[in-house]
Amino acid sequence: MPSFSFVVLTIFSTGLVTWLSRIMPFWILRKVKLSPKVIEFLSFVPIVIMSALWFENLFHQNVGYLPTVDWPNLFASVPTVISAIISRSLLVVVVVGVISLAVIRMYF
């Protein structure tokens, strides 16, 4: 069983590494002037990450078989996509997605 000081040191170290990994890019990019093409390229990163997370949750992967559709997530995606088209706000999309999935899971 690990000692108390080892656990505290591990928690502190992982917190420090997490904090540094999130702060260092901002600290480094503050001193670097990026070209407009790089800035335009980086503007697509959030939508790509959200799309990857969305598609990952639409299917269940079974080794040796074709992926199967996760129907509750697919049904929750419909109002979420509609809210994204209408509002173009990430906060609205997340709130609508969470609420629609909660309602679907509550009744099905």
Coordinates of N, CA, C and O in Angstrom, one line a residue:
M1 N 0.9 -1.2 0.0 CA 0.0 0.0 0.0 C 0.9 1.2 0.0 O 1.8 1.3 0.8
P2 N 0.6 2.2 -0.9 CA 1.5 3.3 -1.0 C 1.3 4.2 0.2 O 0.2 4.3 0.8
S3 N 2.4 4.9 0.6 CA 2.3 5.8 1.7 C 1.5 7.1 1.4 O 1.3 7.4 0.3
F4 N 1.1 7.8 2.5 CA 0.3 9.0 2.3 C 1.1 10.0 1.5 O 0.5 10.7 0.6
S5 N 2.4 10.2 1.9 CA 3.2 11.2 1.2 C 3.3 10.9 -0.3 O 3.4 11.8 -1.2
F6 N 3.4 9.6 -0.6 CA 3.5 9.2 -2.0 C 2.3 9.6 -2.8 O 2.3 10.1 -3.9
V7 N 1.1 9.3 -2.2 CA -0.2 9.6 -2.9 C -0.3 11.1 -3.0 O -0.7 11.6 -4.1
V8 N 0.1 11.9 -2.0 CA 0.0 13.4 -2.1 C 0.9 13.9 -3.2 O 0.6 14.8 -4.0
L9 N 2.1 13.4 -3.2 CA 3.1 13.8 -4.2 C 2.6 13.4 -5.6 O 2.8 14.2 -6.6
T10 N 2.0 12.2 -5.8 CA 1.5 11.8 -7.1 C 0.4 12.8 -7.5 O 0.3 13.2 -8.7
I11 N -0.5 13.1 -6.6 CA -1.6 14.0 -7.0 C -1.1 15.4 -7.3 O -1.5 16.0 -8.3
F12 N -0.2 15.9 -6.6 CA 0.4 17.2 -6.9 C 1.1 17.2 -8.2 O 1.0 18.1 -9.0
S13 N 1.9 16.1 -8.4 CA 2.7 16.0 -9.7 C 1.8 15.9 -10.9 O 2.0 16.6 -11.9
T14 N 0.8 15.1 -10.8 CA -0.1 15.0 -12.0 C -0.9 16.3 -12.2 O -1.1 16.7 -13.4
G15 N -1.3 17.0 -11.1 CA -1.9 18.3 -11.3 C -1.0 19.3 -11.9 O -1.4 20.1 -12.8
L16 N 0.3 19.3 -11.5 CA 1.2 20.2 -12.1 C 1.5 20.0 -13.5 O 1.5 20.9 -14.4
V17 N 1.6 18.7 -13.9 CA 1.8 18.3 -15.3 C 0.6 18.7 -16.1 O 0.7 19.2 -17.3
T18 N -0.6 18.5 -15.6 CA -1.8 18.8 -16.3 C -1.9 20.3 -16.5 O -2.2 20.8 -17.6
W19 N -1.6 21.1 -15.5 CA -1.6 22.6 -15.6 C -0.6 23.1 -16.6 O -0.9 23.9 -17.4
L20 N 0.6 22.5 -16.5 CA 1.6 23.0 -17.5 C 1.3 22.6 -18.9 O 1.6 23.4 -19.8
S21 N 0.7 21.5 -19.1 CA 0.3 21.1 -20.5 C -0.7 22.0 -21.1 O -0.9 22.1 -22.3
R22 N -1.5 22.6 -20.2 CA -2.6 23.5 -20.7 C -2.1 25.0 -20.8 O -2.6 25.8 -21.6
I23 N -1.1 25.3 -19.9 CA -0.6 26.7 -19.9 C 0.5 27.0 -20.9 O 0.6 28.0 -21.5
M24 N 1.3 26.0 -21.1 CA 2.5 26.2 -22.0 C 2.2 26.6 -23.4 O 2.8 27.5 -24.0
P25 N 1.2 26.0 -24.1 CA 0.9 26.5 -25.4 C 0.5 28.0 -25.5 O 0.9 28.7 -26.4
F26 N -0.3 28.4 -24.5 CA -0.6 29.9 -24.5 C 0.6 30.7 -24.2 O 0.8 31.8 -24.8
W27 N 1.5 30.3 -23.3 CA 2.7 31.0 -23.0 C 3.6 31.1 -24.2 O 4.2 32.1 -24.5
I28 N 3.8 30.0 -24.9 CA 4.7 30.0 -26.0 C 4.1 30.8 -27.2 O 4.8 31.5 -27.8
L29 N 2.8 30.6 -27.4 CA 2.1 31.3 -28.6 C 2.0 32.8 -28.3 O 1.8 33.6 -29.3
R30 N 2.1 33.2 -27.1 CA 2.0 34.7 -26.8 C 3.2 35.4 -27.4 O 3.1 36.5 -27.8
K31 N 4.3 34.7 -27.5 CA 5.6 35.3 -28.0 C 5.8 35.1 -29.5 O 6.7 35.6 -30.1
V32 N 4.9 34.3 -30.1 CA 5.1 33.9 -31.5 C 3.9 34.5 -32.4 O 2.8 34.5 -32.0
K33 N 4.3 35.1 -33.5 CA 3.3 35.7 -34.4 C 2.9 34.6 -35.4 O 3.8 34.2 -36.2
L34 N 1.7 34.2 -35.4 CA 1.2 33.1 -36.3 C 0.8 33.7 -37.6 O 0.2 34.8 -37.7
S35 N 1.0 33.0 -38.7 CA 0.5 33.5 -40.0 C -1.0 33.4 -40.1 O -1.6 32.5 -39.4
P36 N -1.7 34.1 -40.9 CA -3.1 34.0 -41.0 C -3.6 32.7 -41.5 O -4.7 32.2 -41.1
K37 N -2.8 32.0 -42.3 CA -3.2 30.6 -42.7 C -3.2 29.6 -41.6 O -4.0 28.8 -41.5
V38 N -2.2 29.8 -40.7 CA -2.2 28.9 -39.5 C -3.3 29.2 -38.6 O -4.0 28.3 -38.0
I39 N -3.6 30.5 -38.4 CA -4.8 30.9 -37.6 C -6.1 30.3 -38.2 O -6.9 29.8 -37.5
E40 N -6.2 30.4 -39.5 CA -7.4 29.9 -40.1 C -7.5 28.4 -40.0 O -8.5 27.8 -39.7
F41 N -6.3 27.7 -40.1 CA -6.3 26.2 -39.9 C -6.7 25.9 -38.5 O -7.5 24.9 -38.2
L42 N -6.2 26.6 -37.5 CA -6.5 26.3 -36.1 C -7.9 26.6 -35.8 O -8.5 26.1 -34.8
S43 N -8.6 27.4 -36.6 CA -10.0 27.7 -36.3 C -10.9 26.5 -36.5 O -12.0 26.5 -36.0
F44 N -10.4 25.5 -37.3 CA -11.2 24.4 -37.5 C -11.1 23.3 -36.5 O -11.8 22.3 -36.5
V45 N -10.1 23.4 -35.6 CA -9.8 22.4 -34.6 C -11.0 22.1 -33.7 O -11.4 20.9 -33.5
P46 N -11.7 23.1 -33.1 CA -12.8 22.8 -32.3 C -13.9 22.0 -33.0 O -14.5 21.0 -32.4
I47 N -14.3 22.3 -34.2 CA -15.4 21.6 -34.9 C -14.9 20.2 -35.2 O -15.7 19.2 -35.2
V48 N -13.6 20.0 -35.5 CA -13.1 18.7 -35.8 C -13.2 17.8 -34.6 O -13.6 16.6 -34.6
I49 N -12.8 18.4 -33.4 CA -12.8 17.6 -32.2 C -14.2 17.2 -31.8 O -14.5 16.1 -31.5
M50 N -15.2 18.2 -32.0 CA -16.6 17.9 -31.6 C -17.1 16.8 -32.6 O -17.9 16.0 -32.2
S51 N -16.8 16.9 -33.9 CA -17.3 15.9 -34.8 C -16.7 14.5 -34.5 O -17.4 13.5 -34.6
A52 N -15.5 14.5 -34.1 CA -14.9 13.2 -33.8 C -15.5 12.6 -32.6 O -15.8 11.4 -32.5
L53 N -15.8 13.4 -31.6 CA -16.5 12.9 -30.4 C -17.9 12.5 -30.7 O -18.4 11.4 -30.2
W54 N -18.6 13.2 -31.6 CA -19.9 12.9 -32.0 C -20.0 11.5 -32.7 O -20.8 10.6 -32.4
F55 N -19.2 11.4 -33.8 CA -19.2 10.1 -34.5 C -18.8 8.9 -33.7 O -19.3 7.8 -33.9
E56 N -17.8 9.1 -32.8 CA -17.4 8.0 -31.9 C -18.6 7.5 -31.1 O -18.7 6.3 -30.8
N57 N -19.5 8.4 -30.7 CA -20.6 8.0 -29.8 C -21.8 7.5 -30.6 O -22.7 7.1 -30.0
L58 N -21.8 7.7 -31.9 CA -22.9 7.2 -32.7 C -22.9 5.7 -33.0 O -23.9 5.1 -33.3
F59 N -21.7 5.1 -32.8 CA -21.6 3.7 -33.2 C -21.0 2.9 -32.0 O -20.2 3.4 -31.3
H60 N -21.3 1.6 -32.0 CA -20.7 0.7 -31.1 C -19.8 -0.2 -31.9 O -20.2 -0.7 -32.9
Q61 N -18.6 -0.3 -31.4 CA -17.6 -1.1 -32.2 C -17.6 -2.6 -31.6 O -17.4 -2.7 -30.4
N62 N -17.8 -3.5 -32.5 CA -17.7 -4.9 -32.1 C -16.6 -5.6 -32.9 O -16.7 -5.5 -34.2
V63 N -15.6 -6.2 -32.3 CA -14.5 -6.7 -33.1 C -15.0 -7.9 -33.9 O -15.7 -8.8 -33.5
G64 N -14.7 -7.8 -35.2 CA -15.1 -8.8 -36.2 C -16.4 -8.6 -36.8 O -16.8 -9.4 -37.7
Y65 N -17.1 -7.6 -36.4 CA -18.4 -7.2 -37.0 C -18.4 -5.8 -37.4 O -17.6 -5.0 -37.0
L66 N -19.4 -5.4 -38.2 CA -19.6 -4.0 -38.6 C -20.1 -3.3 -37.4 O -20.8 -3.8 -36.5
P67 N -19.8 -2.0 -37.3 CA -20.3 -1.2 -36.2 C -21.8 -1.1 -36.2 O -22.4 -1.1 -37.2
T68 N -22.3 -1.1 -35.0 CA -23.8 -0.9 -34.8 C -24.1 0.5 -34.4 O -23.3 1.1 -33.7
V69 N -25.3 0.9 -34.7 CA -25.7 2.3 -34.4 C -26.2 2.4 -33.0 O -26.9 1.5 -32.5
D70 N -25.8 3.4 -32.3 CA -26.3 3.6 -30.9 C -27.5 4.5 -31.1 O -27.4 5.7 -31.2
W71 N -28.7 3.9 -31.1 CA -29.9 4.6 -31.4 C -30.3 5.8 -30.4 O -30.7 6.8 -30.9
P72 N -30.1 5.6 -29.1 CA -30.4 6.8 -28.3 C -29.5 8.0 -28.6 O -30.0 9.1 -28.7
N73 N -28.2 7.8 -28.9 CA -27.3 8.9 -29.2 C -27.7 9.5 -30.6 O -27.6 10.7 -30.8
L74 N -28.2 8.6 -31.5 CA -28.6 9.1 -32.8 C -29.8 9.9 -32.7 O -29.9 11.0 -33.3
F75 N -30.8 9.5 -31.9 CA -32.0 10.3 -31.7 C -31.7 11.6 -31.0 O -32.3 12.6 -31.3
A76 N -30.8 11.6 -30.1 CA -30.4 12.8 -29.4 C -29.7 13.8 -30.3 O -29.7 15.0 -30.0
S77 N -29.1 13.2 -31.3 CA -28.3 14.1 -32.2 C -29.2 14.9 -33.1 O -28.8 16.0 -33.5
V78 N -30.4 14.5 -33.3 CA -31.3 15.3 -34.2 C -31.6 16.6 -33.7 O -31.4 17.6 -34.4
P79 N -32.2 16.8 -32.4 CA -32.4 18.1 -32.0 C -31.1 18.9 -31.7 O -31.1 20.1 -31.8
T80 N -30.0 18.2 -31.4 CA -28.7 18.8 -31.2 C -28.2 19.5 -32.5 O -27.8 20.6 -32.5
V81 N -28.3 18.8 -33.6 CA -27.9 19.3 -34.9 C -28.8 20.5 -35.3 O -28.3 21.5 -35.8
I82 N -30.1 20.3 -35.1 CA -31.0 21.4 -35.4 C -30.6 22.7 -34.6 O -30.6 23.8 -35.2
S83 N -30.4 22.5 -33.3 CA -30.0 23.7 -32.5 C -28.7 24.2 -32.9 O -28.5 25.5 -32.8
A84 N -27.8 23.4 -33.4 CA -26.5 23.9 -33.9 C -26.7 24.7 -35.1 O -26.0 25.8 -35.3
I85 N -27.5 24.3 -36.0 CA -27.8 25.0 -37.3 C -28.4 26.4 -37.0 O -28.1 27.4 -37.5
I86 N -29.4 26.3 -36.0 CA -30.1 27.6 -35.7 C -29.3 28.5 -34.9 O -29.2 29.7 -35.2
S87 N -28.7 28.1 -33.8 CA -28.0 29.0 -32.9 C -26.6 29.3 -33.2 O -26.1 30.4 -32.9
R88 N -25.9 28.3 -33.7 CA -24.4 28.4 -34.0 C -23.7 28.8 -32.7 O -22.6 29.5 -32.7
S89 N -24.2 28.3 -31.6 CA -23.5 28.5 -30.3 C -23.2 27.2 -29.7 O -24.0 26.3 -29.5
L90 N -21.9 27.0 -29.2 CA -21.5 25.8 -28.7 C -22.2 25.5 -27.3 O -22.6 24.3 -27.1
L91 N -22.5 26.5 -26.6 CA -23.2 26.3 -25.3 C -24.6 25.8 -25.5 O -25.0 24.9 -24.9
V92 N -25.3 26.3 -26.5 CA -26.7 25.9 -26.8 C -26.6 24.4 -27.3 O -27.4 23.6 -26.9
V93 N -25.6 24.1 -28.1 CA -25.5 22.7 -28.6 C -25.3 21.8 -27.5 O -25.9 20.7 -27.4
V94 N -24.4 22.1 -26.6 CA -24.1 21.2 -25.5 C -25.3 21.0 -24.6 O -25.7 19.9 -24.2
V95 N -26.0 22.1 -24.3 CA -27.1 22.0 -23.4 C -28.3 21.2 -24.0 O -28.9 20.4 -23.4
V96 N -28.5 21.5 -25.3 CA -29.6 20.8 -26.0 C -29.2 19.3 -26.1 O -30.1 18.4 -25.9
G97 N -28.0 19.0 -26.4 CA -27.6 17.6 -26.5 C -27.7 16.8 -25.2 O -28.2 15.7 -25.1
V98 N -27.3 17.5 -24.1 CA -27.4 16.8 -22.8 C -28.8 16.6 -22.4 O -29.2 15.5 -21.9
I99 N -29.7 17.6 -22.6 CA -31.1 17.5 -22.2 C -31.8 16.5 -23.1 O -32.5 15.6 -22.6
S100 N -31.5 16.5 -24.4 CA -32.2 15.5 -25.2 C -31.8 14.1 -24.9 O -32.6 13.2 -24.9
L101 N -30.5 13.9 -24.6 CA -30.1 12.5 -24.3 C -30.6 12.1 -22.9 O -31.0 10.9 -22.8
A102 N -30.7 13.0 -22.0 CA -31.3 12.7 -20.7 C -32.8 12.3 -20.8 O -33.3 11.3 -20.2
V103 N -33.5 13.1 -21.7 CA -34.9 12.7 -21.9 C -35.1 11.4 -22.5 O -36.0 10.6 -22.2
I104 N -34.3 11.1 -23.6 CA -34.4 9.8 -24.3 C -34.1 8.7 -23.3 O -34.7 7.6 -23.3
R105 N -33.0 8.8 -22.5 CA -32.7 7.7 -21.6 C -33.7 7.6 -20.5 O -33.9 6.5 -19.9
M106 N -34.4 8.6 -20.1 CA -35.4 8.6 -19.0 C -36.6 7.8 -19.5 O -37.2 7.0 -18.7
Y107 N -37.0 7.9 -20.8 CA -38.2 7.3 -21.3 C -38.0 6.0 -22.1 O -38.9 5.2 -22.3
F108 N -36.7 5.7 -22.5 CA -36.5 4.5 -23.2 C -35.5 3.6 -22.6 O -34.7 3.9 -21.9

